[in-house]
Amino acid sequence: MGKVIAIDGPSGAGKSTIARRLAQRLGFSYLDTGALYRAVALCFLKRGMHPDDGDGPLTEVVKTSGVRFDKGKVFLGDQDVSDEIRTPEVGHYSSVFSARKVVRDFLLEVQRKAAADQDVVVEGRDTTSVVFPDAWKKFYLDASTAERTRRRYRQLKEMGLAITEKEAEHDVVERDTRDQTRGIAPLVKAKDAIIVETTGKDVEEVLEDILALIKD
């Protein structure tokens, strides 16, 4: 396995942006694990699956989903679904379906294979605690709820979605609750992860903070 830099944190903390930029600066590959979960959720929705469906049907669908992450894009088979997975509905069901063991077990293998023979920056919600517990470097990005709400609202508006700031806040808080209280691989701060506060900082400031920590 190559070097793995694992980044966890709640929704809106800046994980995807920072991980992508960090990978570019270091010449590492980039893996967005959250996008994989969103893609699986989208696949379930397209096939009419429900979160309460049994393990058998869910396993059959996820194994034939063709989900993969390639050069910063996420695919279901040959279809690029990178934009389609970013809606609030898919985000909601991603969090719900991610609590199912069959989904996490399947994607655990997908994620580890992605780092088998290359240096990679990977981000998600359990990358430092479950997926890559022995990662070369571990970081936990955090920000205030207000800051994360502003980022989420701006992201959805830029996508052309009709949403209010109140709805964006509800989305963030609800996601936090589900991620932190699910029975399987909840969002936690790994004991050996370095906490990086991103509130009030732009991308370059956070990036430089992390690069300095890596060099130490």
Coordinates of N, CA and C in Angstrom, one line a residue:
M1 N 0.8 -1.2 0.0 CA 0.0 0.0 0.0 C 0.9 1.2 0.0
G2 N 0.4 2.3 -0.8 CA 1.2 3.5 -0.8 C 0.9 4.3 0.4
K3 N 1.4 5.6 0.5 CA 1.1 6.5 1.6 C -0.3 6.9 1.5
V4 N -1.0 6.9 2.7 CA -2.4 7.4 2.7 C -2.5 8.5 3.7
I5 N -3.0 9.6 3.2 CA -3.4 10.8 4.0 C -4.9 10.7 4.2
A6 N -5.4 10.5 5.4 CA -6.8 10.3 5.6 C -7.4 11.6 6.3
I7 N -8.5 12.0 5.8 CA -9.1 13.2 6.3 C -10.6 13.0 6.6
D8 N -11.0 13.1 7.9 CA -12.4 13.0 8.3 C -12.9 14.3 8.7
G9 N -14.2 14.4 9.0 CA -14.9 15.6 9.5 C -16.3 15.6 9.1
P10 N -17.1 16.5 9.7 CA -18.5 16.6 9.4 C -18.8 17.2 8.1
S11 N -20.1 17.2 7.7 CA -20.5 17.8 6.4 C -20.2 19.3 6.4
G12 N -19.6 19.8 5.3 CA -19.4 21.2 5.2 C -18.1 21.7 5.9
A13 N -17.2 20.8 6.4 CA -16.0 21.2 7.0 C -14.9 21.6 6.0
G14 N -15.2 21.2 4.7 CA -14.2 21.5 3.7 C -13.3 20.4 3.2
K15 N -13.7 19.1 3.6 CA -12.9 18.0 3.3 C -12.6 17.7 1.9
S16 N -13.7 17.8 1.0 CA -13.5 17.5 -0.4 C -12.6 18.5 -1.1
T17 N -12.8 19.8 -0.8 CA -12.0 20.8 -1.5 C -10.6 20.7 -1.0
I18 N -10.3 20.6 0.3 CA -9.0 20.5 0.8 C -8.3 19.2 0.3
A19 N -9.0 18.1 0.4 CA -8.4 16.8 0.0 C -7.9 16.9 -1.5
R20 N -8.8 17.4 -2.3 CA -8.5 17.5 -3.7 C -7.3 18.4 -4.0
R21 N -7.2 19.5 -3.3 CA -6.1 20.5 -3.5 C -4.8 19.9 -2.9
L22 N -5.0 19.2 -1.8 CA -3.8 18.6 -1.2 C -3.2 17.6 -2.0
A23 N -4.0 16.7 -2.6 CA -3.6 15.7 -3.5 C -2.8 16.3 -4.7
Q24 N -3.3 17.4 -5.3 CA -2.7 18.1 -6.4 C -1.3 18.6 -6.0
R25 N -1.2 19.2 -4.8 CA 0.0 19.8 -4.4 C 1.1 18.7 -4.1
L26 N 0.7 17.6 -3.6 CA 1.6 16.5 -3.3 C 1.9 15.5 -4.4
G27 N 1.0 15.6 -5.4 CA 1.2 14.6 -6.5 C 0.6 13.2 -6.2
F28 N -0.4 13.2 -5.2 CA -1.1 12.0 -4.8 C -2.4 11.9 -5.6
S29 N -2.9 10.7 -5.6 CA -4.3 10.5 -6.2 C -5.3 11.0 -5.1
Y30 N -6.5 11.2 -5.5 CA -7.5 11.7 -4.6 C -8.7 10.7 -4.6
L31 N -9.2 10.4 -3.4 CA -10.4 9.5 -3.3 C -11.4 10.2 -2.4
D32 N -12.6 10.4 -3.0 CA -13.7 11.0 -2.2 C -14.6 9.8 -1.8
T33 N -14.5 9.3 -0.6 CA -15.3 8.2 -0.2 C -16.8 8.6 -0.1
G34 N -17.0 9.8 0.3 CA -18.4 10.3 0.4 C -19.2 10.2 -0.9
A35 N -18.4 10.5 -2.0 CA -19.0 10.4 -3.3 C -19.4 8.9 -3.7
L36 N -18.6 8.0 -3.2 CA -18.9 6.6 -3.4 C -20.2 6.2 -2.7
Y37 N -20.4 6.7 -1.5 CA -21.6 6.4 -0.7 C -22.8 7.1 -1.4
R38 N -22.6 8.3 -1.9 CA -23.7 9.0 -2.6 C -24.1 8.2 -3.9
A39 N -23.1 7.7 -4.6 CA -23.3 7.0 -5.8 C -24.1 5.7 -5.6
V40 N -23.8 5.0 -4.5 CA -24.5 3.8 -4.1 C -26.0 4.2 -3.8
A41 N -26.2 5.3 -3.0 CA -27.5 5.7 -2.7 C -28.3 6.1 -3.9
L42 N -27.7 6.8 -4.9 CA -28.3 7.1 -6.1 C -28.7 5.8 -6.9
C43 N -27.9 4.9 -6.9 CA -28.2 3.6 -7.5 C -29.4 2.9 -6.9
F44 N -29.4 2.9 -5.6 CA -30.6 2.3 -4.9 C -31.9 3.1 -5.2
L45 N -31.8 4.4 -5.3 CA -33.0 5.2 -5.6 C -33.5 4.9 -7.0
K46 N -32.5 4.8 -7.9 CA -32.9 4.6 -9.3 C -33.5 3.2 -9.5
R47 N -33.2 2.3 -8.6 CA -33.7 0.9 -8.7 C -34.9 0.7 -7.8
G48 N -35.3 1.7 -7.1 CA -36.5 1.6 -6.3 C -36.3 1.0 -5.0
M49 N -35.1 1.0 -4.5 CA -34.8 0.3 -3.2 C -35.1 1.2 -2.0
H50 N -35.4 0.6 -0.9 CA -35.8 1.4 0.3 C -34.8 1.0 1.5
P51 N -34.5 2.0 2.4 CA -33.5 1.7 3.4 C -33.9 0.5 4.3
D52 N -35.2 0.2 4.4 CA -35.6 -0.9 5.2 C -35.6 -2.3 4.5
D53 N -35.2 -2.3 3.2 CA -35.1 -3.5 2.4 C -34.0 -4.5 3.1
G54 N -34.2 -5.8 2.9 CA -33.3 -6.7 3.5 C -31.9 -6.7 2.9
D55 N -31.0 -7.3 3.6 CA -29.6 -7.4 3.2 C -29.4 -8.0 1.9
G56 N -30.2 -9.1 1.6 CA -30.0 -9.8 0.3 C -30.2 -8.9 -0.9
P57 N -31.4 -8.2 -1.0 CA -31.6 -7.4 -2.1 C -30.6 -6.2 -2.2
L58 N -30.3 -5.6 -1.1 CA -29.3 -4.5 -1.1 C -27.9 -5.0 -1.6
T59 N -27.5 -6.2 -1.1 CA -26.2 -6.7 -1.5 C -26.2 -7.0 -3.0
E60 N -27.3 -7.5 -3.6 CA -27.4 -7.8 -5.0 C -27.2 -6.6 -5.8
V61 N -27.9 -5.5 -5.4 CA -27.8 -4.3 -6.1 C -26.5 -3.6 -6.0
V62 N -25.9 -3.5 -4.8 CA -24.7 -2.8 -4.7 C -23.5 -3.5 -5.4
K63 N -23.6 -4.9 -5.5 CA -22.5 -5.6 -6.1 C -22.6 -5.4 -7.7
T64 N -23.7 -5.0 -8.2 CA -23.9 -4.8 -9.6 C -24.0 -3.4 -10.0
S65 N -23.7 -2.5 -9.0 CA -23.8 -1.1 -9.2 C -22.8 -0.5 -10.2
G66 N -21.6 -1.1 -10.2 CA -20.5 -0.6 -11.0 C -19.9 0.7 -10.5
V67 N -20.1 1.0 -9.2 CA -19.6 2.2 -8.6 C -18.1 2.2 -8.6
R68 N -17.5 3.4 -9.0 CA -16.1 3.5 -9.0 C -15.7 5.0 -9.1
F69 N -14.5 5.3 -8.6 CA -14.0 6.7 -8.6 C -12.8 6.7 -9.5
D70 N -12.9 7.6 -10.5 CA -11.8 7.7 -11.5 C -11.5 9.1 -11.8
K71 N -10.2 9.5 -11.5 CA -9.7 10.8 -11.9 C -10.7 12.0 -11.4
G72 N -11.1 11.9 -10.2 CA -11.9 12.9 -9.6 C -13.4 12.8 -9.9
K73 N -13.8 11.8 -10.7 CA -15.2 11.7 -11.1 C -15.7 10.3 -10.5
V74 N -17.0 10.3 -10.2 CA -17.6 9.1 -9.7 C -18.6 8.5 -10.7
F75 N -18.6 7.2 -10.9 CA -19.3 6.6 -12.0 C -20.2 5.5 -11.4
L76 N -21.3 5.3 -12.1 CA -22.1 4.0 -11.9 C -22.0 3.4 -13.3
G77 N -21.2 2.3 -13.4 CA -21.0 1.7 -14.7 C -20.2 2.7 -15.5
D78 N -20.7 3.0 -16.7 CA -20.1 4.0 -17.6 C -20.7 5.4 -17.4
Q79 N -21.6 5.6 -16.6 CA -22.3 6.9 -16.4 C -21.6 7.7 -15.3
D80 N -21.2 8.9 -15.7 CA -20.6 9.9 -14.8 C -21.8 10.5 -14.0
V81 N -21.8 10.3 -12.7 CA -22.9 10.8 -11.9 C -22.4 11.8 -10.9
S82 N -21.2 12.4 -11.2 CA -20.6 13.4 -10.2 C -21.5 14.5 -9.8
D83 N -22.3 15.0 -10.7 CA -23.2 16.2 -10.4 C -24.5 15.7 -9.8
E84 N -25.0 14.6 -10.3 CA -26.3 14.0 -9.9 C -26.3 13.6 -8.5
I85 N -25.1 13.2 -7.9 CA -25.1 12.7 -6.5 C -25.1 13.9 -5.5
R86 N -25.0 15.1 -5.9 CA -24.8 16.3 -5.0 C -26.1 16.9 -4.6
T87 N -27.3 16.3 -4.9 CA -28.6 16.9 -4.5 C -28.8 16.6 -3.0
P88 N -29.7 17.4 -2.3 CA -30.0 17.1 -0.9 C -30.6 15.7 -0.7
E89 N -31.5 15.3 -1.7 CA -32.1 14.0 -1.6 C -31.1 12.9 -1.6
V90 N -30.2 12.9 -2.5 CA -29.2 11.9 -2.5 C -28.3 11.9 -1.3
G91 N -28.0 13.1 -0.8 CA -27.2 13.3 0.4 C -27.9 12.7 1.6
H92 N -29.2 12.9 1.7 CA -30.0 12.3 2.8 C -29.9 10.8 2.8
Y93 N -30.2 10.2 1.6 CA -30.3 8.8 1.5 C -28.9 8.1 1.6
S94 N -27.9 8.9 1.2 CA -26.5 8.4 1.4 C -26.2 8.2 2.8
S95 N -26.6 9.1 3.7 CA -26.4 9.0 5.1 C -27.2 7.8 5.7
V96 N -28.4 7.7 5.2 CA -29.3 6.6 5.7 C -28.8 5.2 5.3
F97 N -28.5 5.1 4.0 CA -28.0 3.8 3.5 C -26.6 3.4 4.0
S98 N -25.8 4.4 4.4 CA -24.5 4.2 4.8 C -24.5 3.5 6.2
A99 N -25.6 3.5 6.9 CA -25.7 2.9 8.2 C -25.9 1.3 8.0
R100 N -26.1 0.9 6.8 CA -26.3 -0.5 6.5 C -24.9 -1.2 6.4
K101 N -24.7 -2.3 7.1 CA -23.5 -3.0 7.1 C -23.1 -3.5 5.7
V102 N -24.0 -4.0 4.9 CA -23.7 -4.6 3.6 C -23.1 -3.5 2.7
V103 N -23.6 -2.2 2.9 CA -23.1 -1.1 2.1 C -21.7 -0.8 2.5
R104 N -21.4 -0.7 3.8 CA -20.1 -0.3 4.3 C -19.1 -1.4 4.0
D105 N -19.5 -2.6 4.2 CA -18.6 -3.7 3.9 C -18.1 -3.7 2.4
F106 N -19.1 -3.5 1.5 CA -18.8 -3.5 0.1 C -17.8 -2.3 -0.2
L107 N -18.1 -1.1 0.3 CA -17.3 0.0 -0.1 C -16.0 0.1 0.6
L108 N -15.9 -0.6 1.8 CA -14.6 -0.7 2.5 C -13.6 -1.4 1.6
E109 N -14.0 -2.4 0.9 CA -13.1 -3.1 0.0 C -12.7 -2.2 -1.2
V110 N -13.7 -1.5 -1.7 CA -13.5 -0.6 -2.9 C -12.5 0.4 -2.5
Q111 N -12.6 1.0 -1.3 CA -11.7 2.1 -0.9 C -10.3 1.6 -0.7
R112 N -10.1 0.5 0.0 CA -8.8 -0.1 0.2 C -8.1 -0.5 -1.0
K113 N -8.8 -1.0 -2.0 CA -8.2 -1.4 -3.3 C -7.7 -0.1 -4.0
A114 N -8.4 1.0 -3.8 CA -8.0 2.2 -4.5 C -6.6 2.7 -4.0
A115 N -6.2 2.3 -2.8 CA -5.0 2.8 -2.2 C -3.9 1.7 -2.2
A116 N -4.2 0.6 -2.9 CA -3.4 -0.6 -2.8 C -2.0 -0.3 -3.4
D117 N -1.9 0.4 -4.5 CA -0.6 0.6 -5.1 C -0.3 2.0 -5.5
Q118 N -0.8 3.0 -4.7 CA -0.5 4.4 -5.0 C -0.7 5.2 -3.8
D119 N 0.0 6.4 -3.8 CA -0.2 7.4 -2.7 C -1.5 8.1 -2.9
V120 N -2.3 8.2 -1.9 CA -3.6 8.8 -2.0 C -4.0 9.7 -0.8
V121 N -4.8 10.7 -1.2 CA -5.4 11.5 -0.1 C -6.9 11.1 -0.2
V122 N -7.4 10.6 0.9 CA -8.7 10.1 1.0 C -9.5 10.8 2.1
E123 N -10.8 11.2 1.8 CA -11.6 11.9 2.7 C -12.9 11.3 2.9
G124 N -13.5 11.4 4.1 CA -14.8 10.8 4.4 C -15.2 11.1 5.8
R125 N -15.8 10.1 6.4 CA -16.3 10.2 7.8 C -15.8 9.1 8.7
D126 N -15.2 8.1 8.1 CA -14.6 7.0 8.9 C -13.3 6.5 8.3
T127 N -12.6 7.4 7.6 CA -11.4 7.0 6.9 C -10.2 6.9 7.9
T128 N -10.2 7.7 8.9 CA -9.1 7.6 9.9 C -9.4 6.6 11.0
S129 N -10.6 6.2 11.2 CA -11.0 5.3 12.3 C -11.2 3.9 11.8
V130 N -11.7 3.7 10.6 CA -12.1 2.4 10.2 C -11.4 2.0 8.9
V131 N -11.5 2.8 7.8 CA -11.0 2.4 6.5 C -9.5 2.3 6.5
F132 N -8.8 3.4 7.0 CA -7.4 3.4 7.0 C -6.9 3.8 8.4
P133 N -7.1 2.9 9.4 CA -6.6 3.2 10.7 C -5.1 3.3 10.9
D134 N -4.4 2.8 9.9 CA -2.9 2.9 10.0 C -2.4 3.9 8.9
A135 N -3.2 4.9 8.6 CA -2.8 5.9 7.6 C -1.5 6.6 8.0
W136 N -0.8 7.0 7.0 CA 0.5 7.7 7.2 C 0.2 9.0 7.9
K137 N -0.8 9.8 7.5 CA -1.2 11.0 8.2 C -2.7 11.0 8.4
K138 N -3.1 11.5 9.5 CA -4.6 11.6 9.8 C -5.0 13.0 10.2
F139 N -6.0 13.5 9.6 CA -6.5 14.9 10.0 C -8.0 14.8 10.2
Y140 N -8.5 15.6 11.1 CA -9.9 15.8 11.3 C -10.3 17.3 11.1
L141 N -11.0 17.6 10.0 CA -11.4 19.0 9.7 C -12.7 19.3 10.4
D142 N -12.7 20.4 11.0 CA -14.0 20.8 11.7 C -14.3 22.3 11.4
A143 N -15.5 22.7 11.7 CA -15.9 24.1 11.5 C -17.2 24.3 12.3
S144 N -17.6 25.5 12.6 CA -18.8 25.7 13.3 C -20.0 25.4 12.5
T145 N -21.1 25.1 13.1 CA -22.4 24.8 12.4 C -22.8 25.9 11.5
A146 N -22.6 27.2 11.9 CA -23.0 28.3 11.1 C -22.1 28.4 9.9
E147 N -20.8 28.2 10.0 CA -19.9 28.2 8.9 C -20.2 27.1 7.9
R148 N -20.5 25.9 8.4 CA -20.8 24.8 7.5 C -22.1 25.0 6.8
T149 N -23.1 25.6 7.5 CA -24.3 25.9 6.9 C -24.2 26.9 5.7
R150 N -23.4 27.9 5.9 CA -23.1 28.9 4.9 C -22.5 28.2 3.6
R151 N -21.5 27.3 3.9 CA -20.9 26.6 2.8 C -21.9 25.7 2.0
R152 N -22.7 25.0 2.8 CA -23.6 24.1 2.2 C -24.7 24.9 1.3
Y153 N -25.1 26.0 1.9 CA -26.1 26.8 1.2 C -25.5 27.4 -0.1
R154 N -24.3 27.9 0.0 CA -23.7 28.4 -1.2 C -23.5 27.3 -2.3
Q155 N -23.1 26.1 -1.8 CA -22.8 25.0 -2.8 C -24.1 24.7 -3.5
L156 N -25.2 24.6 -2.8 CA -26.5 24.2 -3.4 C -27.0 25.3 -4.3
K157 N -26.9 26.5 -3.9 CA -27.3 27.6 -4.8 C -26.5 27.6 -6.1
E158 N -25.2 27.4 -6.0 CA -24.4 27.4 -7.2 C -24.8 26.2 -8.1
M159 N -25.4 25.2 -7.5 CA -25.9 24.1 -8.4 C -27.3 24.4 -9.0
G160 N -27.8 25.6 -8.6 CA -29.1 26.0 -9.2 C -30.3 25.4 -8.4
L161 N -30.1 24.9 -7.2 CA -31.2 24.3 -6.4 C -31.9 25.4 -5.6
A162 N -33.2 25.3 -5.5 CA -34.0 26.3 -4.7 C -34.0 25.8 -3.2
I163 N -33.2 26.5 -2.4 CA -33.1 26.1 -1.0 C -32.9 27.4 -0.1
T164 N -33.4 27.4 1.1 CA -33.3 28.5 2.0 C -32.1 28.2 2.9
E165 N -31.6 29.2 3.6 CA -30.5 29.0 4.6 C -31.0 28.1 5.7
K166 N -32.3 28.3 6.1 CA -32.8 27.5 7.2 C -32.8 26.0 6.8
E167 N -33.2 25.7 5.5 CA -33.2 24.3 5.0 C -31.8 23.8 5.0
A168 N -30.9 24.6 4.6 CA -29.5 24.2 4.5 C -29.0 23.8 5.9
E169 N -29.3 24.7 6.9 CA -28.9 24.4 8.3 C -29.6 23.1 8.8
H170 N -30.8 22.9 8.5 CA -31.5 21.6 8.9 C -30.8 20.4 8.3
D171 N -30.4 20.5 7.0 CA -29.7 19.5 6.3 C -28.4 19.1 7.0
V172 N -27.6 20.2 7.4 CA -26.3 20.0 8.1 C -26.5 19.3 9.4
V173 N -27.4 19.9 10.2 CA -27.6 19.3 11.6 C -28.1 17.9 11.6
E174 N -29.1 17.6 10.7 CA -29.6 16.3 10.5 C -28.6 15.3 10.1
R175 N -27.7 15.7 9.2 CA -26.6 14.8 8.8 C -25.6 14.6 9.9
D176 N -25.3 15.6 10.7 CA -24.4 15.4 11.8 C -25.0 14.4 12.8
T177 N -26.2 14.5 13.1 CA -26.9 13.6 14.0 C -26.8 12.1 13.5
R178 N -27.2 11.9 12.3 CA -27.1 10.6 11.7 C -25.7 10.0 11.7
D179 N -24.7 10.8 11.2 CA -23.4 10.4 11.1 C -22.7 10.0 12.5
Q180 N -23.1 10.8 13.5 CA -22.4 10.6 14.8 C -23.1 9.6 15.7
T181 N -24.3 9.2 15.3 CA -25.1 8.2 16.2 C -25.3 6.9 15.5
R182 N -24.9 6.7 14.3 CA -25.2 5.4 13.6 C -24.4 4.3 14.3
G183 N -25.0 3.1 14.3 CA -24.3 2.0 15.1 C -23.1 1.5 14.4
I184 N -22.9 1.6 13.1 CA -21.8 1.1 12.4 C -20.9 2.3 11.9
A185 N -19.6 2.2 12.3 CA -18.6 3.2 11.9 C -19.1 4.7 12.0
P186 N -19.5 5.1 13.2 CA -20.0 6.5 13.3 C -18.8 7.5 13.1
L187 N -19.2 8.7 12.8 CA -18.2 9.8 12.7 C -17.6 10.1 14.1
V188 N -16.3 9.9 14.2 CA -15.6 10.1 15.5 C -14.2 10.8 15.2
K189 N -13.7 11.4 16.2 CA -12.3 12.0 16.0 C -11.3 10.9 16.5
A190 N -10.6 10.3 15.5 CA -9.6 9.3 15.9 C -8.6 9.9 16.9
K191 N -8.2 9.1 17.8 CA -7.3 9.6 18.9 C -6.0 10.2 18.3
D192 N -5.5 9.6 17.2 CA -4.2 10.1 16.7 C -4.4 11.0 15.5
A193 N -5.6 11.5 15.2 CA -5.8 12.4 14.1 C -5.6 13.9 14.6
I194 N -5.0 14.7 13.8 CA -4.7 16.1 14.1 C -6.0 16.9 13.7
I195 N -6.5 17.6 14.7 CA -7.7 18.5 14.4 C -7.3 19.8 13.8
V196 N -8.0 20.1 12.7 CA -7.7 21.3 11.9 C -9.0 22.1 11.9
E197 N -9.0 23.3 12.5 CA -10.2 24.1 12.5 C -10.2 25.0 11.3
T198 N -11.4 25.0 10.5 CA -11.4 25.7 9.3 C -12.4 26.9 9.3
T199 N -13.0 27.1 10.4 CA -13.9 28.3 10.5 C -13.2 29.6 10.3
G200 N -13.8 30.4 9.3 CA -13.2 31.7 9.0 C -11.9 31.7 8.2
K201 N -11.6 30.5 7.7 CA -10.3 30.4 6.9 C -10.7 30.0 5.5
D202 N -9.9 30.6 4.5 CA -10.1 30.2 3.1 C -9.4 28.9 2.8
V203 N -9.5 28.4 1.6 CA -8.9 27.1 1.2 C -7.4 27.2 1.3
E204 N -6.8 28.2 0.9 CA -5.3 28.3 0.9 C -4.8 28.3 2.3
E205 N -5.5 29.0 3.2 CA -5.0 29.0 4.6 C -5.0 27.6 5.2
V206 N -6.1 26.9 5.0 CA -6.3 25.6 5.5 C -5.2 24.6 4.9
L207 N -5.1 24.8 3.6 CA -4.1 23.9 2.9 C -2.7 24.1 3.4
E208 N -2.3 25.4 3.6 CA -1.0 25.7 4.1 C -0.8 25.1 5.5
D209 N -1.9 25.2 6.3 CA -1.8 24.6 7.7 C -1.5 23.2 7.7
I210 N -2.2 22.4 6.8 CA -2.0 21.0 6.7 C -0.7 20.6 6.1
L211 N -0.2 21.4 5.1 CA 1.1 21.1 4.5 C 2.2 21.3 5.6
A212 N 2.0 22.3 6.4 CA 3.0 22.5 7.5 C 3.0 21.4 8.5
L213 N 1.9 20.9 8.8 CA 1.8 19.8 9.7 C 2.4 18.5 9.2
I214 N 2.2 18.3 7.9 CA 2.8 17.1 7.2 C 4.3 17.2 7.2
K215 N 4.9 18.4 7.1 CA 6.3 18.5 7.1 C 6.9 18.4 8.4
D216 N 6.2 18.6 9.5 CA 6.7 18.6 10.9 C 7.2 17.1 11.2

